[in-house]
Every structure is written in structure tokens, then in C-alpha cells.
């Protein structure tokens, strides 16, 4: 895929992981969802929201509702609504209903957060994802991201 200078690193990682995982026909959906996945945070400017409290699920739901206002973006809205879910819960198998695109966005976003906002090295950020691969992140997505990050290209 072609990337322009203004593309965020998270968007690039999402696109590359999508390509690496052979879901090339859905890379454009991944890129759009990655760009908009945190749009629900705009509601955090509302004092009542802060006072009442919120969860990552709330933010994903609000973002999905905002994006879903455009009929063209209904699929993207669904991906955003699902991106906060864990890969699996204790005592359960993986969630087969969780879209792969949402798993990619979750892992790439966590990697981006660790490297850009927390100041972790690439290795430290990958370790965070590897530790979360039992429940939070799909191990296949984490492995694809690791291969991309460690690639000399």
C-alpha cells in the first residue's frame, strides 16, 4: 500500500499487519477504522461524562455511534465498536465473532501508545503485547506486528 507523510504510525502498522495476515481485501477498512478508532474520546470534553465515569467500552461505543452516522461507514463503525474487546476471556476459547480487523487495531493502537505516549522502546512495547497475548491480544496479530517492527525494511 501507498502511505503519505501524514499517515499515522498506527495506521501504517494496521495496514501492514492486515497485509501480513492475508486480509488484504480489508486493509482499507482497517486503515479507516484505525484513523477513527478513538473518535469517541471527543465526548470526554463533556463535564458530565467525566463526572459519571466511563470505560473503554463506552469510548468505543460512542465512537461507533459517531462514525455510524454516515451510512457509508457502517462497517467501520462496527469495527470500532469491537476493538476494545479482549481476544479471549479466562476459561474461554478465543472470540470467533471478534473481527480480525478489530484485533489488528487493538494491538497496533497499544503498540503505538506504548512507543509514542509512554516512551517505551520497540522491544518493550512488543513485550507488553506478548504479555497480553494470552487474553487481550490475538497472538497471531502480535506475531505479525513483531515481524513488521523487526523487519529491516
PDB file of C-alpha atoms in Angstrom:
ATOM      1  CA  UNK A   1       0.000   0.000   0.000  1.00  0.00           C
ATOM      2  CA  UNK A   2       0.997   3.613  -0.546  1.00  0.00           C
ATOM      3  CA  UNK A   3       1.361   5.814   2.542  1.00  0.00           C
ATOM      4  CA  UNK A   4       1.611   9.565   2.689  1.00  0.00           C
ATOM      5  CA  UNK A   5       3.643  11.535   5.199  1.00  0.00           C
ATOM      6  CA  UNK A   6       0.544  12.473   7.199  1.00  0.00           C
ATOM      7  CA  UNK A   7      -0.429   8.841   7.806  1.00  0.00           C
ATOM      8  CA  UNK A   8      -0.054   7.992  11.488  1.00  0.00           C
ATOM      9  CA  UNK A   9       2.266   5.219  12.567  1.00  0.00           C
ATOM     10  CA  UNK A  10      -0.718   3.304  13.996  1.00  0.00           C
ATOM     11  CA  UNK A  11      -2.447   3.439  10.608  1.00  0.00           C
ATOM     12  CA  UNK A  12       0.690   2.166   8.898  1.00  0.00           C
ATOM     13  CA  UNK A  13       1.107  -0.675  11.385  1.00  0.00           C
ATOM     14  CA  UNK A  14      -2.552  -1.617  10.994  1.00  0.00           C
ATOM     15  CA  UNK A  15      -2.254  -1.697   7.213  1.00  0.00           C
ATOM     16  CA  UNK A  16       0.964  -3.677   7.244  1.00  0.00           C
ATOM     17  CA  UNK A  17      -0.346  -6.185   9.789  1.00  0.00           C
ATOM     18  CA  UNK A  18      -3.514  -6.587   7.730  1.00  0.00           C
ATOM     19  CA  UNK A  19      -1.413  -7.278   4.647  1.00  0.00           C
ATOM     20  CA  UNK A  20       0.883  -9.630   6.566  1.00  0.00           C
ATOM     21  CA  UNK A  21      -2.116 -11.598   7.843  1.00  0.00           C
ATOM     22  CA  UNK A  22      -3.511 -12.048   4.324  1.00  0.00           C
ATOM     23  CA  UNK A  23      -6.599  -9.923   4.844  1.00  0.00           C
ATOM     24  CA  UNK A  24      -5.526  -7.584   2.055  1.00  0.00           C
ATOM     25  CA  UNK A  25      -9.072  -7.126   0.815  1.00  0.00           C
ATOM     26  CA  UNK A  26      -9.912  -5.475   4.155  1.00  0.00           C
ATOM     27  CA  UNK A  27      -6.823  -3.272   4.603  1.00  0.00           C
ATOM     28  CA  UNK A  28      -8.741  -0.150   3.578  1.00  0.00           C
ATOM     29  CA  UNK A  29     -11.347  -0.867   6.289  1.00  0.00           C
ATOM     30  CA  UNK A  30      -8.530  -1.365   8.789  1.00  0.00           C
ATOM     31  CA  UNK A  31      -6.930   1.956   7.816  1.00  0.00           C
ATOM     32  CA  UNK A  32     -10.212   3.873   8.138  1.00  0.00           C
ATOM     33  CA  UNK A  33     -11.076   2.233  11.457  1.00  0.00           C
ATOM     34  CA  UNK A  34      -7.547   2.844  12.772  1.00  0.00           C
ATOM     35  CA  UNK A  35      -7.772   6.530  11.893  1.00  0.00           C
ATOM     36  CA  UNK A  36     -11.132   6.869  13.643  1.00  0.00           C
ATOM     37  CA  UNK A  37     -10.912   4.316  16.449  1.00  0.00           C
ATOM     38  CA  UNK A  38     -10.530   6.907  19.220  1.00  0.00           C
ATOM     39  CA  UNK A  39     -13.083   9.414  17.932  1.00  0.00           C
ATOM     40  CA  UNK A  40     -15.373   8.553  20.857  1.00  0.00           C
ATOM     41  CA  UNK A  41     -12.896  10.397  23.093  1.00  0.00           C
ATOM     42  CA  UNK A  42     -14.375  13.703  21.881  1.00  0.00           C
ATOM     43  CA  UNK A  43     -17.171  13.067  24.365  1.00  0.00           C
ATOM     44  CA  UNK A  44     -14.610  13.359  27.164  1.00  0.00           C
ATOM     45  CA  UNK A  45     -14.890  17.132  26.794  1.00  0.00           C
ATOM     46  CA  UNK A  46     -18.313  16.905  28.405  1.00  0.00           C
ATOM     47  CA  UNK A  47     -18.064  17.540  32.171  1.00  0.00           C
ATOM     48  CA  UNK A  48     -20.986  15.179  32.904  1.00  0.00           C
ATOM     49  CA  UNK A  49     -19.206  12.321  31.145  1.00  0.00           C
ATOM     50  CA  UNK A  50     -16.085  12.846  33.233  1.00  0.00           C
ATOM     51  CA  UNK A  51     -18.141  13.111  36.415  1.00  0.00           C
ATOM     52  CA  UNK A  52     -20.144   9.948  35.726  1.00  0.00           C
ATOM     53  CA  UNK A  53     -17.092   7.944  34.659  1.00  0.00           C
ATOM     54  CA  UNK A  54     -16.518   5.922  31.534  1.00  0.00           C
ATOM     55  CA  UNK A  55     -14.886   2.741  30.272  1.00  0.00           C
ATOM     56  CA  UNK A  56     -13.006   1.830  27.107  1.00  0.00           C
ATOM     57  CA  UNK A  57     -16.206   0.087  26.031  1.00  0.00           C
ATOM     58  CA  UNK A  58     -18.085   3.397  26.404  1.00  0.00           C
ATOM     59  CA  UNK A  59     -15.497   5.209  24.295  1.00  0.00           C
ATOM     60  CA  UNK A  60     -15.667   2.528  21.591  1.00  0.00           C
ATOM     61  CA  UNK A  61     -19.482   2.642  21.611  1.00  0.00           C
ATOM     62  CA  UNK A  62     -19.559   6.450  21.377  1.00  0.00           C
ATOM     63  CA  UNK A  63     -17.032   6.385  18.567  1.00  0.00           C
ATOM     64  CA  UNK A  64     -19.050   3.752  16.737  1.00  0.00           C
ATOM     65  CA  UNK A  65     -22.194   5.857  17.087  1.00  0.00           C
ATOM     66  CA  UNK A  66     -20.427   8.946  15.725  1.00  0.00           C
ATOM     67  CA  UNK A  67     -18.947   7.053  12.774  1.00  0.00           C
ATOM     68  CA  UNK A  68     -22.211   5.188  12.157  1.00  0.00           C
ATOM     69  CA  UNK A  69     -23.963   8.470  11.370  1.00  0.00           C
ATOM     70  CA  UNK A  70     -22.568   8.015   7.870  1.00  0.00           C
ATOM     71  CA  UNK A  71     -24.223   5.018   6.178  1.00  0.00           C
ATOM     72  CA  UNK A  72     -21.085   4.544   4.069  1.00  0.00           C
ATOM     73  CA  UNK A  73     -19.081   3.913   7.234  1.00  0.00           C
ATOM     74  CA  UNK A  74     -21.343   1.349   8.950  1.00  0.00           C
ATOM     75  CA  UNK A  75     -18.744  -1.436   8.595  1.00  0.00           C
ATOM     76  CA  UNK A  76     -16.063   0.853  10.026  1.00  0.00           C
ATOM     77  CA  UNK A  77     -18.371   1.761  12.917  1.00  0.00           C
ATOM     78  CA  UNK A  78     -18.798  -1.947  13.699  1.00  0.00           C
ATOM     79  CA  UNK A  79     -15.014  -2.494  13.710  1.00  0.00           C
ATOM     80  CA  UNK A  80     -14.529   0.446  16.058  1.00  0.00           C
ATOM     81  CA  UNK A  81     -17.254  -0.819  18.396  1.00  0.00           C
ATOM     82  CA  UNK A  82     -15.462  -4.179  18.674  1.00  0.00           C
ATOM     83  CA  UNK A  83     -11.844  -3.019  19.028  1.00  0.00           C
ATOM     84  CA  UNK A  84     -11.860  -2.815  22.832  1.00  0.00           C
ATOM     85  CA  UNK A  85     -12.854  -6.469  23.333  1.00  0.00           C
ATOM     86  CA  UNK A  86     -10.214  -8.916  24.546  1.00  0.00           C
ATOM     87  CA  UNK A  87      -9.043 -11.697  22.256  1.00  0.00           C
ATOM     88  CA  UNK A  88     -10.457 -14.141  24.794  1.00  0.00           C
ATOM     89  CA  UNK A  89     -11.527 -14.226  28.432  1.00  0.00           C
ATOM     90  CA  UNK A  90     -10.171 -16.556  31.144  1.00  0.00           C
ATOM     91  CA  UNK A  91     -11.645 -20.015  30.819  1.00  0.00           C
ATOM     92  CA  UNK A  92     -12.933 -19.346  27.307  1.00  0.00           C
ATOM     93  CA  UNK A  93     -11.692 -20.003  23.822  1.00  0.00           C
ATOM     94  CA  UNK A  94     -10.983 -17.085  21.534  1.00  0.00           C
ATOM     95  CA  UNK A  95     -13.934 -14.969  20.492  1.00  0.00           C
ATOM     96  CA  UNK A  96     -14.686 -16.168  16.952  1.00  0.00           C
ATOM     97  CA  UNK A  97     -17.143 -13.298  16.439  1.00  0.00           C
ATOM     98  CA  UNK A  98     -14.487 -10.632  17.020  1.00  0.00           C
ATOM     99  CA  UNK A  99     -13.437  -9.250  13.617  1.00  0.00           C
ATOM    100  CA  UNK A 100      -9.769  -9.701  12.749  1.00  0.00           C
ATOM    101  CA  UNK A 101      -9.657  -6.038  11.746  1.00  0.00           C
ATOM    102  CA  UNK A 102     -10.635  -5.038  15.301  1.00  0.00           C
ATOM    103  CA  UNK A 103      -7.914  -7.282  16.734  1.00  0.00           C
ATOM    104  CA  UNK A 104      -5.352  -5.617  14.467  1.00  0.00           C
ATOM    105  CA  UNK A 105      -6.479  -2.137  15.517  1.00  0.00           C
ATOM    106  CA  UNK A 106      -6.325  -3.059  19.217  1.00  0.00           C
ATOM    107  CA  UNK A 107      -2.770  -4.409  19.023  1.00  0.00           C
ATOM    108  CA  UNK A 108      -1.419  -1.645  16.773  1.00  0.00           C
ATOM    109  CA  UNK A 109      -3.016   1.011  18.966  1.00  0.00           C
ATOM    110  CA  UNK A 110      -1.487  -0.500  22.110  1.00  0.00           C
ATOM    111  CA  UNK A 111       1.927  -0.657  20.417  1.00  0.00           C
ATOM    112  CA  UNK A 112       1.594   2.960  19.269  1.00  0.00           C
ATOM    113  CA  UNK A 113       0.533   4.059  22.763  1.00  0.00           C
ATOM    114  CA  UNK A 114       3.482   2.275  24.382  1.00  0.00           C
ATOM    115  CA  UNK A 115       6.085   3.686  21.988  1.00  0.00           C
ATOM    116  CA  UNK A 116       4.752   7.200  21.411  1.00  0.00           C
ATOM    117  CA  UNK A 117       2.989   8.112  24.634  1.00  0.00           C
ATOM    118  CA  UNK A 118       4.748   6.005  27.264  1.00  0.00           C
ATOM    119  CA  UNK A 119       8.197   6.279  25.695  1.00  0.00           C
ATOM    120  CA  UNK A 120       8.835   2.517  25.563  1.00  0.00           C
ATOM    121  CA  UNK A 121      11.374   1.118  23.129  1.00  0.00           C
ATOM    122  CA  UNK A 122      10.066  -1.054  20.317  1.00  0.00           C
ATOM    123  CA  UNK A 123      11.221  -4.137  22.198  1.00  0.00           C
ATOM    124  CA  UNK A 124       9.495  -3.029  25.424  1.00  0.00           C
ATOM    125  CA  UNK A 125       6.280  -2.279  23.527  1.00  0.00           C
ATOM    126  CA  UNK A 126       6.344  -5.694  21.871  1.00  0.00           C
ATOM    127  CA  UNK A 127       6.896  -7.305  25.287  1.00  0.00           C
ATOM    128  CA  UNK A 128       3.762  -5.550  26.589  1.00  0.00           C
ATOM    129  CA  UNK A 129       1.803  -7.061  23.717  1.00  0.00           C
ATOM    130  CA  UNK A 130       3.365 -10.502  24.175  1.00  0.00           C
ATOM    131  CA  UNK A 131       2.399 -10.463  27.869  1.00  0.00           C
ATOM    132  CA  UNK A 132      -1.144  -9.593  26.853  1.00  0.00           C
ATOM    133  CA  UNK A 133      -1.327 -12.249  24.130  1.00  0.00           C
ATOM    134  CA  UNK A 134      -2.980 -14.763  26.453  1.00  0.00           C
ATOM    135  CA  UNK A 135      -6.155 -12.712  26.759  1.00  0.00           C
ATOM    136  CA  UNK A 136      -6.040  -9.161  25.409  1.00  0.00           C
ATOM    137  CA  UNK A 137      -4.331  -9.538  22.042  1.00  0.00           C
ATOM    138  CA  UNK A 138      -4.564 -12.184  19.362  1.00  0.00           C
ATOM    139  CA  UNK A 139      -1.169 -13.952  19.367  1.00  0.00           C
ATOM    140  CA  UNK A 140      -1.182 -14.140  15.561  1.00  0.00           C
ATOM    141  CA  UNK A 141      -1.654 -10.360  15.323  1.00  0.00           C
ATOM    142  CA  UNK A 142       1.121  -9.759  17.865  1.00  0.00           C
ATOM    143  CA  UNK A 143       3.430 -12.043  15.890  1.00  0.00           C
ATOM    144  CA  UNK A 144       2.636 -10.260  12.607  1.00  0.00           C
ATOM    145  CA  UNK A 145       3.278  -6.882  14.238  1.00  0.00           C
ATOM    146  CA  UNK A 146       6.566  -8.158  15.694  1.00  0.00           C
ATOM    147  CA  UNK A 147       7.697  -9.346  12.256  1.00  0.00           C
ATOM    148  CA  UNK A 148       6.889  -5.938  10.764  1.00  0.00           C
ATOM    149  CA  UNK A 149       8.615  -3.988  13.531  1.00  0.00           C
ATOM    150  CA  UNK A 150      11.728  -6.183  13.358  1.00  0.00           C
ATOM    151  CA  UNK A 151      11.831  -6.156   9.541  1.00  0.00           C
ATOM    152  CA  UNK A 152      14.840  -4.293   8.119  1.00  0.00           C
ATOM    153  CA  UNK A 153      12.559  -2.562   5.603  1.00  0.00           C
TER     154      UNK A 153
END
